[in-house]
mmCIF file of C-alpha atoms and ligand atoms in Angstrom:
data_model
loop_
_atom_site.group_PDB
_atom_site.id
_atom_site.type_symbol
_atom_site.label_atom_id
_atom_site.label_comp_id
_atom_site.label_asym_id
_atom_site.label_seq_id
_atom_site.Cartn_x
_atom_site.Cartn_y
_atom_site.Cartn_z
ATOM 1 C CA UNK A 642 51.611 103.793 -72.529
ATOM 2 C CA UNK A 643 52.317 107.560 -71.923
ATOM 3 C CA UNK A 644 55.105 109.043 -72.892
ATOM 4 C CA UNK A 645 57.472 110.681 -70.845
ATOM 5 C CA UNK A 646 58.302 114.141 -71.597
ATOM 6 C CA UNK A 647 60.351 115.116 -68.627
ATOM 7 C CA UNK A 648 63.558 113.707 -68.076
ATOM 8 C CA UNK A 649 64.743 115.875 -65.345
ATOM 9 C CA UNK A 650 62.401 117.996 -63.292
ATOM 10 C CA UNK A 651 64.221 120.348 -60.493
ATOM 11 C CA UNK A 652 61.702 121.610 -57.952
ATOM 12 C CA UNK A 653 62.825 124.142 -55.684
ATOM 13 C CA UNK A 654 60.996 124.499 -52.746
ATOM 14 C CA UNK A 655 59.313 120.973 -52.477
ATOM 15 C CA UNK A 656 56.419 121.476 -50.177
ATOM 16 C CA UNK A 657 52.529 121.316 -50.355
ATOM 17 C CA UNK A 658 52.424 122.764 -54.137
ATOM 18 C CA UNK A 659 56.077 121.787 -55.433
ATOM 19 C CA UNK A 660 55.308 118.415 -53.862
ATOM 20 C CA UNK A 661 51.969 117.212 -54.989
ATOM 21 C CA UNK A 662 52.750 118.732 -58.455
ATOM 22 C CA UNK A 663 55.630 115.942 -58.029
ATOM 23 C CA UNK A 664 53.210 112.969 -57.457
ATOM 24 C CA UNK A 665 50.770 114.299 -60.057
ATOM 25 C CA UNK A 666 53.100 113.824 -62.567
ATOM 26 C CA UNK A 667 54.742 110.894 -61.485
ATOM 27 C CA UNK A 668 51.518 108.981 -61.657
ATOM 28 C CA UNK A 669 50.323 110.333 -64.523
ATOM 29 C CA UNK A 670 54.088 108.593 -65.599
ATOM 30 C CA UNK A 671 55.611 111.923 -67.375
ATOM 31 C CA UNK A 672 58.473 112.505 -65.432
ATOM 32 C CA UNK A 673 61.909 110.190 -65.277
ATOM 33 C CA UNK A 674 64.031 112.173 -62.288
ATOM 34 C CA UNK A 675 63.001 114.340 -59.659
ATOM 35 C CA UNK A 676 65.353 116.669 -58.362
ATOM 36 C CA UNK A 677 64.729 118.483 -54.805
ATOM 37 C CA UNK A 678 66.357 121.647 -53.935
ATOM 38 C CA UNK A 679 65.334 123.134 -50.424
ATOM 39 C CA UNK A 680 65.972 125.156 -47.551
ATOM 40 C CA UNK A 681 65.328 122.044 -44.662
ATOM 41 C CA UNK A 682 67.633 119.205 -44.912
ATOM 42 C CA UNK A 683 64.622 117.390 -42.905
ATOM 43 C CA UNK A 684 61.878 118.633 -45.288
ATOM 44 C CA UNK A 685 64.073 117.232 -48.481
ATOM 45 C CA UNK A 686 64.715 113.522 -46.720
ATOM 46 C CA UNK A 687 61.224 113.593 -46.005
ATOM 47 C CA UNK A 688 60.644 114.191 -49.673
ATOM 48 C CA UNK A 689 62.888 111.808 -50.679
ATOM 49 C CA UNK A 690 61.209 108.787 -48.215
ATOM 50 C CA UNK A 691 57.738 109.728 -49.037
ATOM 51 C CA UNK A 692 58.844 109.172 -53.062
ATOM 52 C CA UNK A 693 58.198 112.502 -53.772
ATOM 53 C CA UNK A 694 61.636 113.386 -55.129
ATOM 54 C CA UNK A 695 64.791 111.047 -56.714
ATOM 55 C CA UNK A 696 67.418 113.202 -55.262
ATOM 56 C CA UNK A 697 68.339 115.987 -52.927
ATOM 57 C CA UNK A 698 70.290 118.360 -54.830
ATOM 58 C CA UNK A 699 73.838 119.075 -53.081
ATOM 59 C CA UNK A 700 74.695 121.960 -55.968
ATOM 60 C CA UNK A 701 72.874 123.874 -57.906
ATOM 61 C CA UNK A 702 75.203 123.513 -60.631
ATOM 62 C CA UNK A 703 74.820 120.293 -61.054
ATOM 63 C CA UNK A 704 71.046 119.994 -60.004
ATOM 64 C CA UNK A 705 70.035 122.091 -63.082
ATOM 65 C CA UNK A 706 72.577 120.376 -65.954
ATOM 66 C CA UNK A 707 70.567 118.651 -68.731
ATOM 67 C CA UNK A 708 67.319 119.803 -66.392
ATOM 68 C CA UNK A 709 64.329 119.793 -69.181
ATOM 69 C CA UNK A 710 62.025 122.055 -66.275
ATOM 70 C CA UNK A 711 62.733 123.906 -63.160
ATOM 71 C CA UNK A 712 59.095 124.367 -61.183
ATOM 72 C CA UNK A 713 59.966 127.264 -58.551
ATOM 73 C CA UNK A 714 57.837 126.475 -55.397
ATOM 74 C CA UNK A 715 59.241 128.708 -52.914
ATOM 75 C CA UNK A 716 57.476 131.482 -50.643
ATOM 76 C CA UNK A 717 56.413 134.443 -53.224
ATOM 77 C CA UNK A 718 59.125 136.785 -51.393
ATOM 78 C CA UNK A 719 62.109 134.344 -52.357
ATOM 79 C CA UNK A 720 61.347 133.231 -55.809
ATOM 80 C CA UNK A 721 63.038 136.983 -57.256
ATOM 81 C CA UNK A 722 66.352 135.928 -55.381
ATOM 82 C CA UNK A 723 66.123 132.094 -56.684
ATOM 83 C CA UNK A 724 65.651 133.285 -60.333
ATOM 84 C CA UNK A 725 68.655 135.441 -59.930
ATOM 85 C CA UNK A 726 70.346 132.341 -58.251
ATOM 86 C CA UNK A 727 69.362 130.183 -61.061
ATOM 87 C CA UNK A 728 70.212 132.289 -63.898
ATOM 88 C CA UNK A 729 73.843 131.551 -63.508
ATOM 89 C CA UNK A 730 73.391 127.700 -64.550
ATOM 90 C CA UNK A 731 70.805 127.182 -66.292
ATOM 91 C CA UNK A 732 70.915 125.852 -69.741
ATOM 92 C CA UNK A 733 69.421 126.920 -73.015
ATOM 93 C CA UNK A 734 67.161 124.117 -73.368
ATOM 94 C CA UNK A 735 65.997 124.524 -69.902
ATOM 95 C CA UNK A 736 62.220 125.296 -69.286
ATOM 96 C CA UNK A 737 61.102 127.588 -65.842
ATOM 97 C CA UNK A 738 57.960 128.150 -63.854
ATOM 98 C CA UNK A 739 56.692 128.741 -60.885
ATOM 99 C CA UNK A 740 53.617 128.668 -58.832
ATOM 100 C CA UNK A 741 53.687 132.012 -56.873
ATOM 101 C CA UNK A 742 50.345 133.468 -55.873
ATOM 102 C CA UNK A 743 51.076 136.365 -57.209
ATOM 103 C CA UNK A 744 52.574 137.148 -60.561
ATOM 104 C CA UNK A 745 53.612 140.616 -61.372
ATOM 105 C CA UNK A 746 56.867 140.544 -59.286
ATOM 106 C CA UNK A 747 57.680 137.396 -60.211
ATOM 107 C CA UNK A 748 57.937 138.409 -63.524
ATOM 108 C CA UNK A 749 59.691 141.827 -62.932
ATOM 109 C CA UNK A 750 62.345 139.265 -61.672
ATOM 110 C CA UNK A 751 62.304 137.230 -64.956
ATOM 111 C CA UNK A 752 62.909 140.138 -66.687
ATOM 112 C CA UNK A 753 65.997 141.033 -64.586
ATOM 113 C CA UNK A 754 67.376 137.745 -64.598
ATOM 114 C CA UNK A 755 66.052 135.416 -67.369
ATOM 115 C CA UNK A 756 66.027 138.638 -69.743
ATOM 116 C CA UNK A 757 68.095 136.584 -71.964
ATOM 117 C CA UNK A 758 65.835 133.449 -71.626
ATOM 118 C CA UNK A 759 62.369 134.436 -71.637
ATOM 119 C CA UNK A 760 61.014 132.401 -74.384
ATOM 120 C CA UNK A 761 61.491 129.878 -71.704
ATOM 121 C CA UNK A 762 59.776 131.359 -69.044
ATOM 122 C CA UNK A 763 56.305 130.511 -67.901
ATOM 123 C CA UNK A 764 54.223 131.755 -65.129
ATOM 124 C CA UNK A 765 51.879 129.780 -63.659
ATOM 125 C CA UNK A 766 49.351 129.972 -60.249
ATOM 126 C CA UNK A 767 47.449 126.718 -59.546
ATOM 127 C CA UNK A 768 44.018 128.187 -57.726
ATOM 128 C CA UNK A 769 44.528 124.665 -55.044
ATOM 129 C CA UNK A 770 45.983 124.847 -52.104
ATOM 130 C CA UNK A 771 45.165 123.932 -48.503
ATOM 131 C CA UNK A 772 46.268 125.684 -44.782
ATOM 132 C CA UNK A 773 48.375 122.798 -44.580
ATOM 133 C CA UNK A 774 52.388 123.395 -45.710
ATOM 134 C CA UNK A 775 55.274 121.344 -46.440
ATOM 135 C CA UNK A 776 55.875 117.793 -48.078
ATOM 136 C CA UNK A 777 54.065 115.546 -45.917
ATOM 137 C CA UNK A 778 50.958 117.455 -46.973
ATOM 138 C CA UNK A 779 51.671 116.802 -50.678
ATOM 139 C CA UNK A 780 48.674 115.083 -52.998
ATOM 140 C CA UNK A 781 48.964 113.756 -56.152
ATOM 141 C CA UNK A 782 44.567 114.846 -56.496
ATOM 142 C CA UNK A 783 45.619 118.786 -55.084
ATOM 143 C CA UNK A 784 45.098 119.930 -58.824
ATOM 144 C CA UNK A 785 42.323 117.962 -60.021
ATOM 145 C CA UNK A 786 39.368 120.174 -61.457
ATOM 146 C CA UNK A 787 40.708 122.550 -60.078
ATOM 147 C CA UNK A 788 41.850 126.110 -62.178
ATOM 148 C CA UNK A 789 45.540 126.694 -63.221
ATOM 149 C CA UNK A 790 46.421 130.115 -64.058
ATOM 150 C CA UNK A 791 48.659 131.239 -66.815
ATOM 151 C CA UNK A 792 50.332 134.761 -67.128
ATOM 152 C CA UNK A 793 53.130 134.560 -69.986
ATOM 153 C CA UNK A 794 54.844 137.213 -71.358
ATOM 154 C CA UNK A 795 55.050 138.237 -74.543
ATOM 155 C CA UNK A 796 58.379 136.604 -74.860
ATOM 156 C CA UNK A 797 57.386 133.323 -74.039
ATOM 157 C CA UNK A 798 57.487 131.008 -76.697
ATOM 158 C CA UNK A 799 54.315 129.299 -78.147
ATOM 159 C CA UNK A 800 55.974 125.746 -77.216
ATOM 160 C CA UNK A 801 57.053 126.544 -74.181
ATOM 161 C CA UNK A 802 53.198 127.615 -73.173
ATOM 162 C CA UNK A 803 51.797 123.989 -74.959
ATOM 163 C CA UNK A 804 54.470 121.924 -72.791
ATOM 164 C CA UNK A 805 53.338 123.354 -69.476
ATOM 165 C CA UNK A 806 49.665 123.526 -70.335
ATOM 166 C CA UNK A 807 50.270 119.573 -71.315
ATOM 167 C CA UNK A 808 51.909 119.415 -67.987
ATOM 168 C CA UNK A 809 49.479 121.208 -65.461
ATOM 169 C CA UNK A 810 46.042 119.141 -67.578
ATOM 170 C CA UNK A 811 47.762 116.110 -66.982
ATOM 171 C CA UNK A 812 47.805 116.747 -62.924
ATOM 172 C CA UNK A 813 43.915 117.400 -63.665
ATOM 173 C CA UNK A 814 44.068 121.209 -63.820
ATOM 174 C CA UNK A 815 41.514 123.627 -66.232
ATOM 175 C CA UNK A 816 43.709 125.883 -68.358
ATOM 176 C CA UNK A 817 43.490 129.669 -68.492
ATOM 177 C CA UNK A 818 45.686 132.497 -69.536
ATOM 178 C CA UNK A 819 45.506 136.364 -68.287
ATOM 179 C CA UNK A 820 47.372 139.083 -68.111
ATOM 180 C CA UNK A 821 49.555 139.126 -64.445
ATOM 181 C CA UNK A 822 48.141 142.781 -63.653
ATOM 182 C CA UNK A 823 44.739 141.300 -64.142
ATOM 183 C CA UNK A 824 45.446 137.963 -62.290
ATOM 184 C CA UNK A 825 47.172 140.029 -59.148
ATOM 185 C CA UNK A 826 43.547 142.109 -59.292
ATOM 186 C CA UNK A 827 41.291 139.080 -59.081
ATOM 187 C CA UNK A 828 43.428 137.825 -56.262
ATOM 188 C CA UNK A 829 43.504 139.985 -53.937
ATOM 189 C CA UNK A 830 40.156 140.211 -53.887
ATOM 190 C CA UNK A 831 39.455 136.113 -54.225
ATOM 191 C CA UNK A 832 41.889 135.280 -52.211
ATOM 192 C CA UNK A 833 44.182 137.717 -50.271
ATOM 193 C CA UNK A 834 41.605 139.440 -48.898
ATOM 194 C CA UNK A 835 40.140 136.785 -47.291
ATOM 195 C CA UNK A 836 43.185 135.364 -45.753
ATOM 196 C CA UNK A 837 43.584 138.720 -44.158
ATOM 197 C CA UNK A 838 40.161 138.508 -42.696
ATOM 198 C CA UNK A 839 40.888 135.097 -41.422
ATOM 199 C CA UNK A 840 43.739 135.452 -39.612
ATOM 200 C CA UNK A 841 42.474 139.427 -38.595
ATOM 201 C CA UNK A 842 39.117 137.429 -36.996
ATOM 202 C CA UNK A 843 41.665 135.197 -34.453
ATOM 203 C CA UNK A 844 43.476 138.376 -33.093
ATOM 204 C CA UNK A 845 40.000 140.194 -33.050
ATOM 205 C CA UNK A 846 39.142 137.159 -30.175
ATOM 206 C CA UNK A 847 42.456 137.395 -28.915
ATOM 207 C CA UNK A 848 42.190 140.678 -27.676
ATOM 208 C CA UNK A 849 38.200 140.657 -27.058
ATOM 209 C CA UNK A 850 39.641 137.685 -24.228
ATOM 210 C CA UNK A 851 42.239 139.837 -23.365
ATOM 211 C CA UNK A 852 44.757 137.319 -24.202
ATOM 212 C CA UNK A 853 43.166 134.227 -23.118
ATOM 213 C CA UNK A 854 41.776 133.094 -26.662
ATOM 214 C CA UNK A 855 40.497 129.928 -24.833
ATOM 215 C CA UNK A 856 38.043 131.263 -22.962
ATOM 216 C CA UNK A 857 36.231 132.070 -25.982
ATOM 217 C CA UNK A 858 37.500 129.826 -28.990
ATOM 218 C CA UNK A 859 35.420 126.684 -26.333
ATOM 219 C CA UNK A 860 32.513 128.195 -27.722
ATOM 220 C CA UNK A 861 33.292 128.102 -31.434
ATOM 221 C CA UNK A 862 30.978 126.144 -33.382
ATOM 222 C CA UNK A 863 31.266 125.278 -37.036
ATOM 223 C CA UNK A 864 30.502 128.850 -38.479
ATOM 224 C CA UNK A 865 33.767 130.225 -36.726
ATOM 225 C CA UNK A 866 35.857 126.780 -37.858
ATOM 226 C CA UNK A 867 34.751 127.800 -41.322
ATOM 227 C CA UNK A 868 35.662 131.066 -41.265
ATOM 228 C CA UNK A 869 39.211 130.959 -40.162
ATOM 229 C CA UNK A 870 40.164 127.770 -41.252
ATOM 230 C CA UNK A 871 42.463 129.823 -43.538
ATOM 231 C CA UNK A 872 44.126 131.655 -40.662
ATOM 232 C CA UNK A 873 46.004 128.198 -40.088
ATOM 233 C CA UNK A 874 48.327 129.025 -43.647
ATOM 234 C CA UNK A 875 52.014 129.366 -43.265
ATOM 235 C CA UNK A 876 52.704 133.278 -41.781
ATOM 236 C CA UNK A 877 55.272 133.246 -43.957
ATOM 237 C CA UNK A 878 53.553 132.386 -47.284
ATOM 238 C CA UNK A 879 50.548 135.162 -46.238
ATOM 239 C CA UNK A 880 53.515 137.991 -45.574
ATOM 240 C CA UNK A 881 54.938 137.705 -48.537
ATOM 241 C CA UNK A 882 52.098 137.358 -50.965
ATOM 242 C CA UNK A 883 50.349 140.671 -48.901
ATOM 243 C CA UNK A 884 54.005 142.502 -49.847
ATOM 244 C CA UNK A 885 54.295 141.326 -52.913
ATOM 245 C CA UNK A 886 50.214 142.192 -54.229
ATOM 246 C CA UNK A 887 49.959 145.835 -51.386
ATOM 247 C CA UNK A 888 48.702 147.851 -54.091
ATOM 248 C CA UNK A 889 46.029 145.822 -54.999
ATOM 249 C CA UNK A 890 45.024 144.842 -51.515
ATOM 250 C CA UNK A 891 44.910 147.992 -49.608
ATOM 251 C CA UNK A 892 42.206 149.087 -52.061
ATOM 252 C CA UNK A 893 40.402 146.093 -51.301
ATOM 253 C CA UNK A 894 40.911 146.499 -47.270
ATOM 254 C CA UNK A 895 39.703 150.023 -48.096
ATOM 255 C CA UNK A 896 36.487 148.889 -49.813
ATOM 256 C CA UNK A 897 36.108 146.337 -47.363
ATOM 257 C CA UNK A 898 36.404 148.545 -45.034
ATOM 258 C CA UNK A 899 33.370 150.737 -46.542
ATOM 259 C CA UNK A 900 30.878 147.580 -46.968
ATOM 260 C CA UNK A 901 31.431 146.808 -42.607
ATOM 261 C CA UNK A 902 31.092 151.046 -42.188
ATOM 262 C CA UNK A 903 27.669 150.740 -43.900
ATOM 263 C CA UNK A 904 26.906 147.641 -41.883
ATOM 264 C CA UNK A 905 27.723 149.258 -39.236
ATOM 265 C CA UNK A 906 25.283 152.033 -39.528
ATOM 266 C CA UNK A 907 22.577 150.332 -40.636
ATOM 267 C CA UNK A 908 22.899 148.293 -37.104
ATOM 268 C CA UNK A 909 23.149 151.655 -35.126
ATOM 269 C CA UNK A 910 20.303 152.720 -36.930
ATOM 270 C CA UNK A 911 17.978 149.815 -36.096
ATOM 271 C CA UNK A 912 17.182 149.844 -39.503
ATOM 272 C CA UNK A 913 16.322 145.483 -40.343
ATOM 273 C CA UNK A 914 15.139 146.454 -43.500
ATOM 274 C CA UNK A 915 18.523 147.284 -45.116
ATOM 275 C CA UNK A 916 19.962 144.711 -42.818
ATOM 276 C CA UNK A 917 17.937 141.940 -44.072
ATOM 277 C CA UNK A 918 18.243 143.290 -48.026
ATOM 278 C CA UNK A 919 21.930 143.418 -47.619
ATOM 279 C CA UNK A 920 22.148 139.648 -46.160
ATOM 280 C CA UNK A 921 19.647 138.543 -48.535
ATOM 281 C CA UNK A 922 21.813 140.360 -51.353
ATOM 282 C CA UNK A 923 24.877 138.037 -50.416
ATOM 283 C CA UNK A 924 22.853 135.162 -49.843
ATOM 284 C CA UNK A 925 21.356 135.058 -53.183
ATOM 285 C CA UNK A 926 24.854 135.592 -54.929
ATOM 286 C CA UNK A 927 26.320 132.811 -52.928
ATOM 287 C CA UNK A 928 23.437 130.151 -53.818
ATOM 288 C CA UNK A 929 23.993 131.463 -57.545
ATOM 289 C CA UNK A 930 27.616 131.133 -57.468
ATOM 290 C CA UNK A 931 26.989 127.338 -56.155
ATOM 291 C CA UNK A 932 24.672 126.688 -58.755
ATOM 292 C CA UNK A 933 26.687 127.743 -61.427
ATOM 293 C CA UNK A 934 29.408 125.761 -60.257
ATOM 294 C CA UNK A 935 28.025 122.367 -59.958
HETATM 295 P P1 NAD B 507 55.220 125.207 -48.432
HETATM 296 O O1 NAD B 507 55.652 125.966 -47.223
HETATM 297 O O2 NAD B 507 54.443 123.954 -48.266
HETATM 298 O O3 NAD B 507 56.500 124.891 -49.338
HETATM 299 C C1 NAD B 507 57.498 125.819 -49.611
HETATM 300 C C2 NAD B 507 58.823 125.102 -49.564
HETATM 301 O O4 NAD B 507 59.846 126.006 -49.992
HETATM 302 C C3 NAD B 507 59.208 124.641 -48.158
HETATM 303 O O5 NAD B 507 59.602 123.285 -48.225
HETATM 304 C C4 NAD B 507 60.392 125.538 -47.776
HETATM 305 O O6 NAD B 507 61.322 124.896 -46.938
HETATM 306 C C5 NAD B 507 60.971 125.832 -49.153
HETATM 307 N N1 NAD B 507 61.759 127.054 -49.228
HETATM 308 C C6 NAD B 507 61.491 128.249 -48.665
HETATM 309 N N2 NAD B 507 62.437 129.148 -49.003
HETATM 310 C C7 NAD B 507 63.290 128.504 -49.814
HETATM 311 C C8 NAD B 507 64.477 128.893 -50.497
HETATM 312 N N3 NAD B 507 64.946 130.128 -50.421
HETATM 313 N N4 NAD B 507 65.115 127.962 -51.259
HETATM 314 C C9 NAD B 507 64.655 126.699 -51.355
HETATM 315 N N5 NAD B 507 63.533 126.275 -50.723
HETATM 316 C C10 NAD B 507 62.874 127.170 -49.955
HETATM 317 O O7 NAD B 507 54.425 126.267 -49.320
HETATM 318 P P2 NAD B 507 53.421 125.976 -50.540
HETATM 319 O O8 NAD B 507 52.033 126.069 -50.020
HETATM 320 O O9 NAD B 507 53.862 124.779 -51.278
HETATM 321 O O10 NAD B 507 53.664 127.296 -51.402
HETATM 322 C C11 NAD B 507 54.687 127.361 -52.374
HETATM 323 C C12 NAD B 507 54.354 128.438 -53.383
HETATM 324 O O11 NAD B 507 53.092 128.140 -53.972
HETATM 325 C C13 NAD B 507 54.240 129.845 -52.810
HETATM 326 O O12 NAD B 507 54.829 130.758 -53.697
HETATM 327 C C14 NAD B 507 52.746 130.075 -52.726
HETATM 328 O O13 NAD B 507 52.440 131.449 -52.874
HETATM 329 C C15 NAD B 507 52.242 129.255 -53.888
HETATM 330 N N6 NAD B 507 50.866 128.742 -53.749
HETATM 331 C C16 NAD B 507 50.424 128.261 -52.557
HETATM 332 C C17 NAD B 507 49.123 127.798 -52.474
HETATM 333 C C18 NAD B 507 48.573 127.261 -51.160
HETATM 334 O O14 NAD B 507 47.355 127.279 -50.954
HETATM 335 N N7 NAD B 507 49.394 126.773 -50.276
HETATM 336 C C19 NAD B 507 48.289 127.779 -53.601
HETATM 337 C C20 NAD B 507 48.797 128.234 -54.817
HETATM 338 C C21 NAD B 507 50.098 128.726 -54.885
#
């Protein structure tokens, strides 16, 4: 039988991540309680009927006594104000992470906030996710195989790392640790960029229609369903994490920016031989990438 090693988990925010992080580890049977903490009444009773959480927290207090972890789930641009909310109760013993998609600012808040707890502090970004938000779109399989991202700080304790590695490999994730300058880096170009693109690609047929998206989108086939299947992610989520990682990213819009400029020349110039060595170029790194990975 498994042991469980959670007694009390507190997730705040308990949507797509916080939630199937929730069913992961209640069937992998480590966790005893779930506490919810949340800004929609209707999102947490949802939680709570779907069996995602034990209780909806009615204090904060009292939601993080005797609390063994505290997973912080929230939108990247309110996880610095829940630390700071936190901070006030929680115990010694008490465990935190969080799941932001980026990681640098969540840890200049730790070190405002926690600066007295930060053996207990540890970062985390699962690389899972879909365009789909809150609790009903929770899965207990949203981790498996899939790559969990650690970026502790030299503070954090040795145990503290080993109990939420244990945690995340038992929800089926693959382990691996970086520093959060290099992790904010890699995602802006992996990830953030792309949503950009995405959502920049709907308004691009928005105003080629002149407003009437409809007129065109009837004609979308699968290529252009592909594409901006992305651009159907919570505005809120994309706002924050493009605030939160702007250094990073406007270099990559600027380099971006560059590759389409050359495109765009080598179209004006006629010239399909670049053309094709530049789409054969990608090609072959895509059906590389795909080999590798399987
Ligand atoms: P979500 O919208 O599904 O869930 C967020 C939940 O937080 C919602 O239930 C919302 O009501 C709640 N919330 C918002 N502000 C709050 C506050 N101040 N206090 C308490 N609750 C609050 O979003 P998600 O996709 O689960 O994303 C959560 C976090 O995980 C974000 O930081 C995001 O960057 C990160 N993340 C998302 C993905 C993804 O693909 N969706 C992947 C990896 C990491």
């Amino acid at each position: 039988m498994t042991e469980i090693i959670l007694n009390k988990l507190v997730i705040i925010g308990v949507g797509l991540i916080g939630g199937s992080f929730a069913l992961a580890l209640r069937r992998a049977s480590l966790v005893e309680h779930i506490v919810g903490i949340g800004r929609s009444r209707e999102n947490l009773l949802r939680a709570k009927e779907l069996g995602v959480i034990d209780e909806i927290a009615n204090d904060l207090q009292e939601a993080l006594k005797d609390a063994d972890l505290v997973l912080l789930a929230v939108p990247v641009g309110q996880i610095g104000k829940t630390i700071a909310q936190i901070s006030l109760y929680l115990e010694s013993k008490t465990i935190v992470t969080d799941v932001g998609s980026t990681k640098q600012d969540v840890i200049i808040a730790a070190r405002s906030f926690l600066a007295h707890n930060l053996r207990n502090f540890v970062p985390s970004h699962p690389i899972a996710g879909t365009e789909l938000s809150g609790v009903n779109a929770a899965n207990a399989n949203l981790f498996h195989h899939k790559h969990l991202i650690l970026t502790p700080l030299e503070e954090t304790s040795v145990d503290a790392i080993h109990y939420i590695t244990r945690l995340w490999k038992s929800c089926g994730a693959r382990i691996s640790q970086m520093q959060a300058s290099q992790h904010d880096e890699i995602f802006a170009t992996m990830s953030h960029l792309p949503h950009i693109l995405a959502f920049t690609l709907m308004n691009h047929v928005c105003t080629i229609a002149k407003g009437s998206p409809s007129n065109l989108l009837r004609f979308a086939g699968t290529s252009f369903l592909d594409f901006t299947r992305i651009a159907s992610s919570s505005p809120e989520m994309w706002r924050d994490i493009c605030l939160t990682n702007q250094a990073s990213l406007l270099c990559q819009i600027d380099a971006y920016q560059d590759e389409l400029a050359a495109l765009r020349k080598m179209l004006a110039n006629n010239d399909g031989v670049t053309l094709e060595k530049t789409f054969s170029n990608a090609q072959a790194v895509r059906h590389q990438w795909l080999k590798d990975k399987s």
